[in-house]
Amino acid sequence: MLRGMRKASSNWVGKTIMALVMGVLIISFGVWGIADIFRGFGQSTVAKVGHTEISLNEFRQIYTDRLQQIGRQVGRPLTPDQARAFGLDRQVLQQTIAEAALDEEARRLGLGQSDDQIRQLIMNDPNFKGVDGNFDPNRFQAVIRNFGYTEQRYVADQRKVSLRRQITGTIGAGLEPPKAMLEVLTRFQNEQRAIEFVKLDAAQAGTIDAPSPEALAAYFEDHKVQFRAPEFRKIAFVVISPEEIAKWSQVSDEDAKKLFDQRKDRLGTPEKREVHQIVFPNVAEAQAARERLVGGLSFEDLGKERGLSASDVDLGLVTKSSLDPAIADAVFALPVGEISQPIQGRLGTAIVKVDKIEPGVEPNYASMAGEIKREIATERARVKVGELRDKMEDERGAGTSVVDAAQKLGLTAVTIDAVDRSGRAPDGQPVASIPQGLDVVSQAFNSDVGVDNDPISFRGGYVWYDVLAITPSRDRNLDEVRDQVEARWRQDQIAAKLKTKATEMVQKLEQGGKLADEAAAIGAKVETASGFKRDDQPAGVPTNLVAAAFRTAKDGVGQTPVTGGSEVIVFRVTDIVDPALDAASDAVKKLKDSIDRALTDEQVASYVNKLETDIGTSINQAAFAQVTGANQ
């Protein structure tokens, strides 16, 4: 906080704003404090749902976590102003209140979840599995730490989530979308169209004479803003991420082999056997049944006699660990096709037969060495990132520049002499030294020279940056951009001529003309496309042409420009095919699942709204604004 205040006060504008903010806070404490008493709130409560209070600190933690998660997804942090502009503050509040209402209902219903159930839920989460496909405690800790959780907080959160799912899972049970809805949506999604079309390009526009100096000057004046020199900024940044640091890490074969040996039993593929089995209450019955099986009776027929289904008898391909330990040794020692002697198991006496053997695959260090070394290097890098982050923050807190701090810590800082908002250098080319996915440019354009910026989260690490200089945007004169102006003028002239020609063609087609004749008259060729749907992208067919075709009736004609170019397309819809509803098709099943989820979400939303009304919900707008920055 102190660092933030120091940053905010780094220039005269910031000092003025900070003075105003402090004045507003002093006034607001007096006004909002009194209002909270009459509302039944404490200043530390954001909302109350039934008997559950959502504290200011709790909501701040939730809100911060959500914004950081979104920031990681989009590659750059969101400011409080941006979050409010997107409505994220209200969305997070509504979701938090809904979750609190479900928690209240879970308590009222007496629902619970054992520690073992939560443990299994977490251990089965694919996000926490290592290279061997099993739960990896180190990966678990790294993932939840990256999302701002402690283990205790994550387990508590998952317990609540599990109980909420118990409630919401029953709400949508049995919901079925109406057949009419399926038919309409199927028709919309799967309707197919066929078209014939002609592309008009510069060749059909004819000769474009060079503009006179007066015409070019007039065009430049009318479009001057399009040729304005953008603002450029000089920035410096340094990246500290596991990926970057892992590049430096040298993992020895000794270390990698040690980890391989520790996991060897889990990395290989165990032997599997296709097994038939029938369990009898005693050895005598098992022995009698074995004699019949040896005599030619099948396991399936014997199972039917005993009232067993095919799945009760045929265990399929199984591993040794999945069988009754008392039976497993005998099964995995039995040759293919041989019927075993009676085997005493935990549930009775079994007769088994092995129909097929799939040998196990022993793990090979040479084939896995690269992956294991990368995992070790990344894990070491995560630790190193934390150490370097703390050192970098100490340097930044002491007022050291990014370049000097990087040099002091043995890191490589990148300096870009000039970049505009779009990430391009003055020559119009993208700046190659910015890593893919790093949005340091937009952050720099939201900052200023001399400001101590917060680091950007990036690929599990951090990026620190400084704005070193600003070159303001300015109007260019015609001599600086003459070639660009003339090229743009020519494009506009071509586009205008093509639009006029396309309009004339459409009029002739509407009067009964043929597209082939019109195309031949202007030296163009007719192309066709058929069998495409609304979301398809046929080869050679621009996206906006697909959209235009689905806005046009059968045998109807139209024109559409090609996005990003000066071409114009004239087209006719030659056929429309309405799909039949095949309830058994995969497409309809997926659509039905999608509608089911939407209906369930709607039911859950209605249920939660009713819960919130019944148990009572109130919001402390002042505390909410304090967390989200609306009162800053």
Tab-separated table of C-alpha atoms in Angstrom, residues 437-625:
chain	number	residue	atom	x	y	z
A	437	GLY	CA	1.520	-13.116	-25.528
A	438	LEU	CA	3.209	-10.419	-23.418
A	439	ASP	CA	1.080	-7.271	-23.440
A	440	VAL	CA	3.713	-4.945	-22.050
A	441	VAL	CA	2.981	-2.299	-24.705
A	442	SER	CA	-0.580	-1.491	-23.609
A	443	GLN	CA	0.594	-1.427	-19.982
A	444	ALA	CA	3.341	1.020	-20.903
A	445	PHE	CA	0.822	3.268	-22.683
A	446	ASN	CA	-1.264	3.346	-19.484
A	447	SER	CA	1.768	4.465	-17.472
A	448	ASP	CA	4.178	7.396	-17.609
A	449	VAL	CA	7.859	8.240	-17.423
A	450	GLY	CA	9.246	7.762	-13.907
A	451	VAL	CA	6.306	5.716	-12.591
A	452	ASP	CA	7.156	2.627	-10.507
A	453	ASN	CA	4.878	0.101	-12.237
A	454	ASP	CA	3.571	-3.108	-10.688
A	455	PRO	CA	4.907	-6.263	-12.372
A	456	ILE	CA	2.820	-8.084	-14.993
A	457	SER	CA	1.986	-11.768	-14.418
A	458	PHE	CA	3.325	-13.757	-17.373
A	459	ARG	CA	3.688	-17.515	-17.937
A	460	GLY	CA	3.911	-18.334	-14.255
A	461	GLY	CA	6.375	-15.507	-13.649
A	462	TYR	CA	6.626	-11.733	-13.781
A	463	VAL	CA	7.630	-8.860	-16.051
A	464	TRP	CA	8.871	-5.505	-14.761
A	465	TYR	CA	8.905	-2.511	-17.089
A	466	ASP	CA	9.755	1.194	-17.205
A	467	VAL	CA	8.625	3.925	-19.585
A	468	LEU	CA	11.840	5.760	-20.451
A	469	ALA	CA	10.595	8.399	-22.901
A	470	ILE	CA	7.476	9.524	-24.786
A	471	THR	CA	7.331	10.905	-28.327
A	472	PRO	CA	3.877	12.539	-28.684
A	473	SER	CA	1.574	11.913	-31.622
A	474	ARG	CA	1.671	14.600	-34.299
A	475	ASP	CA	0.193	15.573	-37.670
A	476	ARG	CA	2.360	14.656	-40.635
A	477	ASN	CA	2.627	16.855	-43.716
A	478	LEU	CA	1.754	15.563	-47.170
A	479	ASP	CA	5.386	15.231	-48.271
A	480	GLU	CA	6.090	12.746	-45.450
A	481	VAL	CA	3.289	10.376	-46.459
A	482	ARG	CA	2.651	11.168	-50.127
A	483	ASP	CA	3.065	7.552	-51.274
A	484	GLN	CA	0.698	6.279	-48.557
A	485	VAL	CA	-1.886	8.951	-49.359
A	486	GLU	CA	-1.831	8.185	-53.073
A	487	ALA	CA	-2.123	4.436	-52.425
A	488	ARG	CA	-5.117	5.001	-50.113
A	489	TRP	CA	-6.720	7.374	-52.645
A	490	ARG	CA	-6.313	4.759	-55.378
A	491	GLN	CA	-7.905	2.053	-53.179
A	492	ASP	CA	-10.889	4.292	-52.506
A	493	GLN	CA	-11.281	5.012	-56.244
A	494	ILE	CA	-11.204	1.286	-57.062
A	495	ALA	CA	-13.710	0.477	-54.312
A	496	ALA	CA	-16.131	3.169	-55.535
A	497	LYS	CA	-15.967	1.959	-59.164
A	498	LEU	CA	-16.421	-1.679	-58.168
A	499	LYS	CA	-19.439	-0.854	-56.006
A	500	THR	CA	-21.053	0.981	-58.936
A	501	LYS	CA	-20.336	-1.930	-61.299
A	502	ALA	CA	-21.618	-4.490	-58.770
A	503	THR	CA	-24.838	-2.526	-58.298
A	504	GLU	CA	-25.390	-2.510	-62.080
A	505	MET	CA	-24.803	-6.286	-62.238
A	506	VAL	CA	-27.261	-6.980	-59.420
A	507	GLN	CA	-29.927	-4.898	-61.175
A	508	LYS	CA	-29.464	-6.869	-64.420
A	509	LEU	CA	-29.606	-10.194	-62.556
A	510	GLU	CA	-32.809	-9.147	-60.797
A	511	GLN	CA	-34.288	-8.420	-64.229
A	512	GLY	CA	-33.571	-11.998	-65.376
A	513	GLY	CA	-29.970	-11.806	-66.503
A	514	LYS	CA	-27.511	-14.684	-66.053
A	515	LEU	CA	-24.448	-14.389	-63.855
A	516	ALA	CA	-22.311	-16.230	-66.432
A	517	ASP	CA	-23.172	-13.660	-69.106
A	518	GLU	CA	-22.469	-10.725	-66.821
A	519	ALA	CA	-19.157	-12.249	-65.742
A	520	ALA	CA	-18.074	-12.864	-69.329
A	521	ALA	CA	-18.862	-9.259	-70.247
A	522	ILE	CA	-16.339	-7.930	-67.698
A	523	GLY	CA	-13.714	-10.664	-68.083
A	524	ALA	CA	-14.407	-12.346	-64.742
A	525	LYS	CA	-15.129	-16.005	-63.959
A	526	VAL	CA	-18.046	-17.589	-62.129
A	527	GLU	CA	-17.202	-19.637	-59.028
A	528	THR	CA	-19.476	-21.925	-57.022
A	529	ALA	CA	-19.735	-23.237	-53.487
A	530	SER	CA	-22.275	-25.702	-52.135
A	531	GLY	CA	-23.213	-27.703	-49.071
A	532	PHE	CA	-21.902	-25.150	-46.572
A	533	LYS	CA	-23.505	-24.211	-43.247
A	534	ARG	CA	-23.623	-20.923	-41.352
A	535	ASP	CA	-20.484	-21.664	-39.351
A	536	ASP	CA	-18.517	-23.218	-42.219
A	537	GLN	CA	-15.677	-21.556	-44.066
A	538	PRO	CA	-15.507	-23.105	-47.567
A	539	ALA	CA	-12.186	-22.743	-49.369
A	540	GLY	CA	-12.061	-19.567	-51.422
A	541	VAL	CA	-15.276	-18.165	-49.912
A	542	PRO	CA	-14.860	-15.078	-47.672
A	543	THR	CA	-16.620	-15.157	-44.289
A	544	ASN	CA	-18.840	-12.174	-45.085
A	545	LEU	CA	-20.032	-13.909	-48.281
A	546	VAL	CA	-21.231	-16.897	-46.215
A	547	ALA	CA	-23.106	-14.537	-43.907
A	548	ALA	CA	-24.632	-12.643	-46.870
A	549	ALA	CA	-25.745	-15.912	-48.505
A	550	PHE	CA	-27.701	-16.871	-45.382
A	551	ARG	CA	-29.451	-13.482	-45.408
A	552	THR	CA	-30.659	-14.016	-48.968
A	553	ALA	CA	-33.616	-16.087	-50.212
A	554	LYS	CA	-33.291	-18.868	-52.777
A	555	ASP	CA	-32.635	-17.470	-56.289
A	556	GLY	CA	-32.003	-14.091	-54.663
A	557	VAL	CA	-28.966	-12.011	-55.649
A	558	GLY	CA	-26.783	-9.609	-53.734
A	559	GLN	CA	-23.385	-8.015	-53.361
A	560	THR	CA	-20.909	-7.848	-50.484
A	561	PRO	CA	-17.452	-6.273	-50.088
A	562	VAL	CA	-14.496	-8.455	-49.168
A	563	THR	CA	-13.345	-7.536	-45.669
A	564	GLY	CA	-9.869	-6.032	-45.622
A	565	GLY	CA	-9.651	-5.493	-49.374
A	566	SER	CA	-11.099	-3.512	-52.255
A	567	GLU	CA	-12.821	-6.486	-53.924
A	568	VAL	CA	-16.610	-6.757	-54.251
A	569	ILE	CA	-18.534	-10.010	-54.762
A	570	VAL	CA	-21.788	-10.402	-56.670
A	571	PHE	CA	-23.626	-13.661	-55.863
A	572	ARG	CA	-26.812	-15.674	-56.356
A	573	VAL	CA	-28.212	-18.285	-53.939
A	574	THR	CA	-28.896	-21.336	-56.116
A	575	ASP	CA	-30.139	-23.841	-53.524
A	576	ILE	CA	-31.235	-24.192	-49.900
A	577	VAL	CA	-31.333	-27.609	-48.178
A	578	ASP	CA	-33.289	-27.929	-44.926
A	579	PRO	CA	-31.945	-30.763	-42.722
A	580	ALA	CA	-34.087	-33.578	-41.328
A	581	LEU	CA	-34.003	-34.081	-37.562
A	582	ASP	CA	-32.117	-37.291	-36.753
A	583	ALA	CA	-32.425	-37.668	-32.994
A	584	ALA	CA	-29.816	-40.454	-32.963
A	585	SER	CA	-27.092	-38.426	-34.711
A	586	ASP	CA	-24.059	-37.184	-32.794
A	587	ALA	CA	-24.779	-33.593	-33.866
A	588	VAL	CA	-28.299	-33.653	-32.381
A	589	LYS	CA	-27.034	-35.340	-29.220
A	590	LYS	CA	-24.406	-32.608	-28.763
A	591	LEU	CA	-27.017	-29.942	-29.408
A	592	LYS	CA	-29.357	-31.564	-26.888
A	593	ASP	CA	-26.555	-31.655	-24.305
A	594	SER	CA	-25.877	-27.967	-24.938
A	595	ILE	CA	-29.563	-27.088	-24.499
A	596	ASP	CA	-29.735	-29.259	-21.381
A	597	ARG	CA	-26.871	-27.287	-19.858
A	598	ALA	CA	-28.510	-23.977	-20.786
A	599	LEU	CA	-31.861	-25.060	-19.283
A	600	THR	CA	-30.110	-26.327	-16.165
A	601	ASP	CA	-28.228	-23.038	-15.787
A	602	GLU	CA	-31.512	-21.162	-16.121
A	603	GLN	CA	-33.184	-23.395	-13.518
A	604	VAL	CA	-30.256	-23.017	-11.142
A	605	ALA	CA	-30.301	-19.221	-11.573
A	606	SER	CA	-34.037	-19.109	-10.772
A	607	TYR	CA	-33.535	-21.407	-7.792
A	608	VAL	CA	-30.688	-19.281	-6.412
A	609	ASN	CA	-32.670	-16.057	-6.932
A	610	LYS	CA	-35.550	-17.569	-4.958
A	611	LEU	CA	-33.128	-18.675	-2.243
A	612	GLU	CA	-31.648	-15.176	-1.971
A	613	THR	CA	-35.136	-13.683	-1.668
A	614	ASP	CA	-36.354	-16.215	0.892
A	615	ILE	CA	-33.358	-16.091	3.206
A	616	GLY	CA	-32.815	-12.340	2.761
A	617	THR	CA	-29.935	-10.584	1.013
A	618	SER	CA	-28.549	-7.116	1.628
A	619	ILE	CA	-25.527	-5.301	0.171
A	620	ASN	CA	-23.301	-2.652	1.717
A	621	GLN	CA	-22.744	-0.500	-1.356
A	622	ALA	CA	-20.094	1.595	0.377
A	623	ALA	CA	-17.952	-1.421	1.320
A	624	PHE	CA	-18.465	-2.889	-2.159
A	625	ALA	CA	-17.277	0.363	-3.751
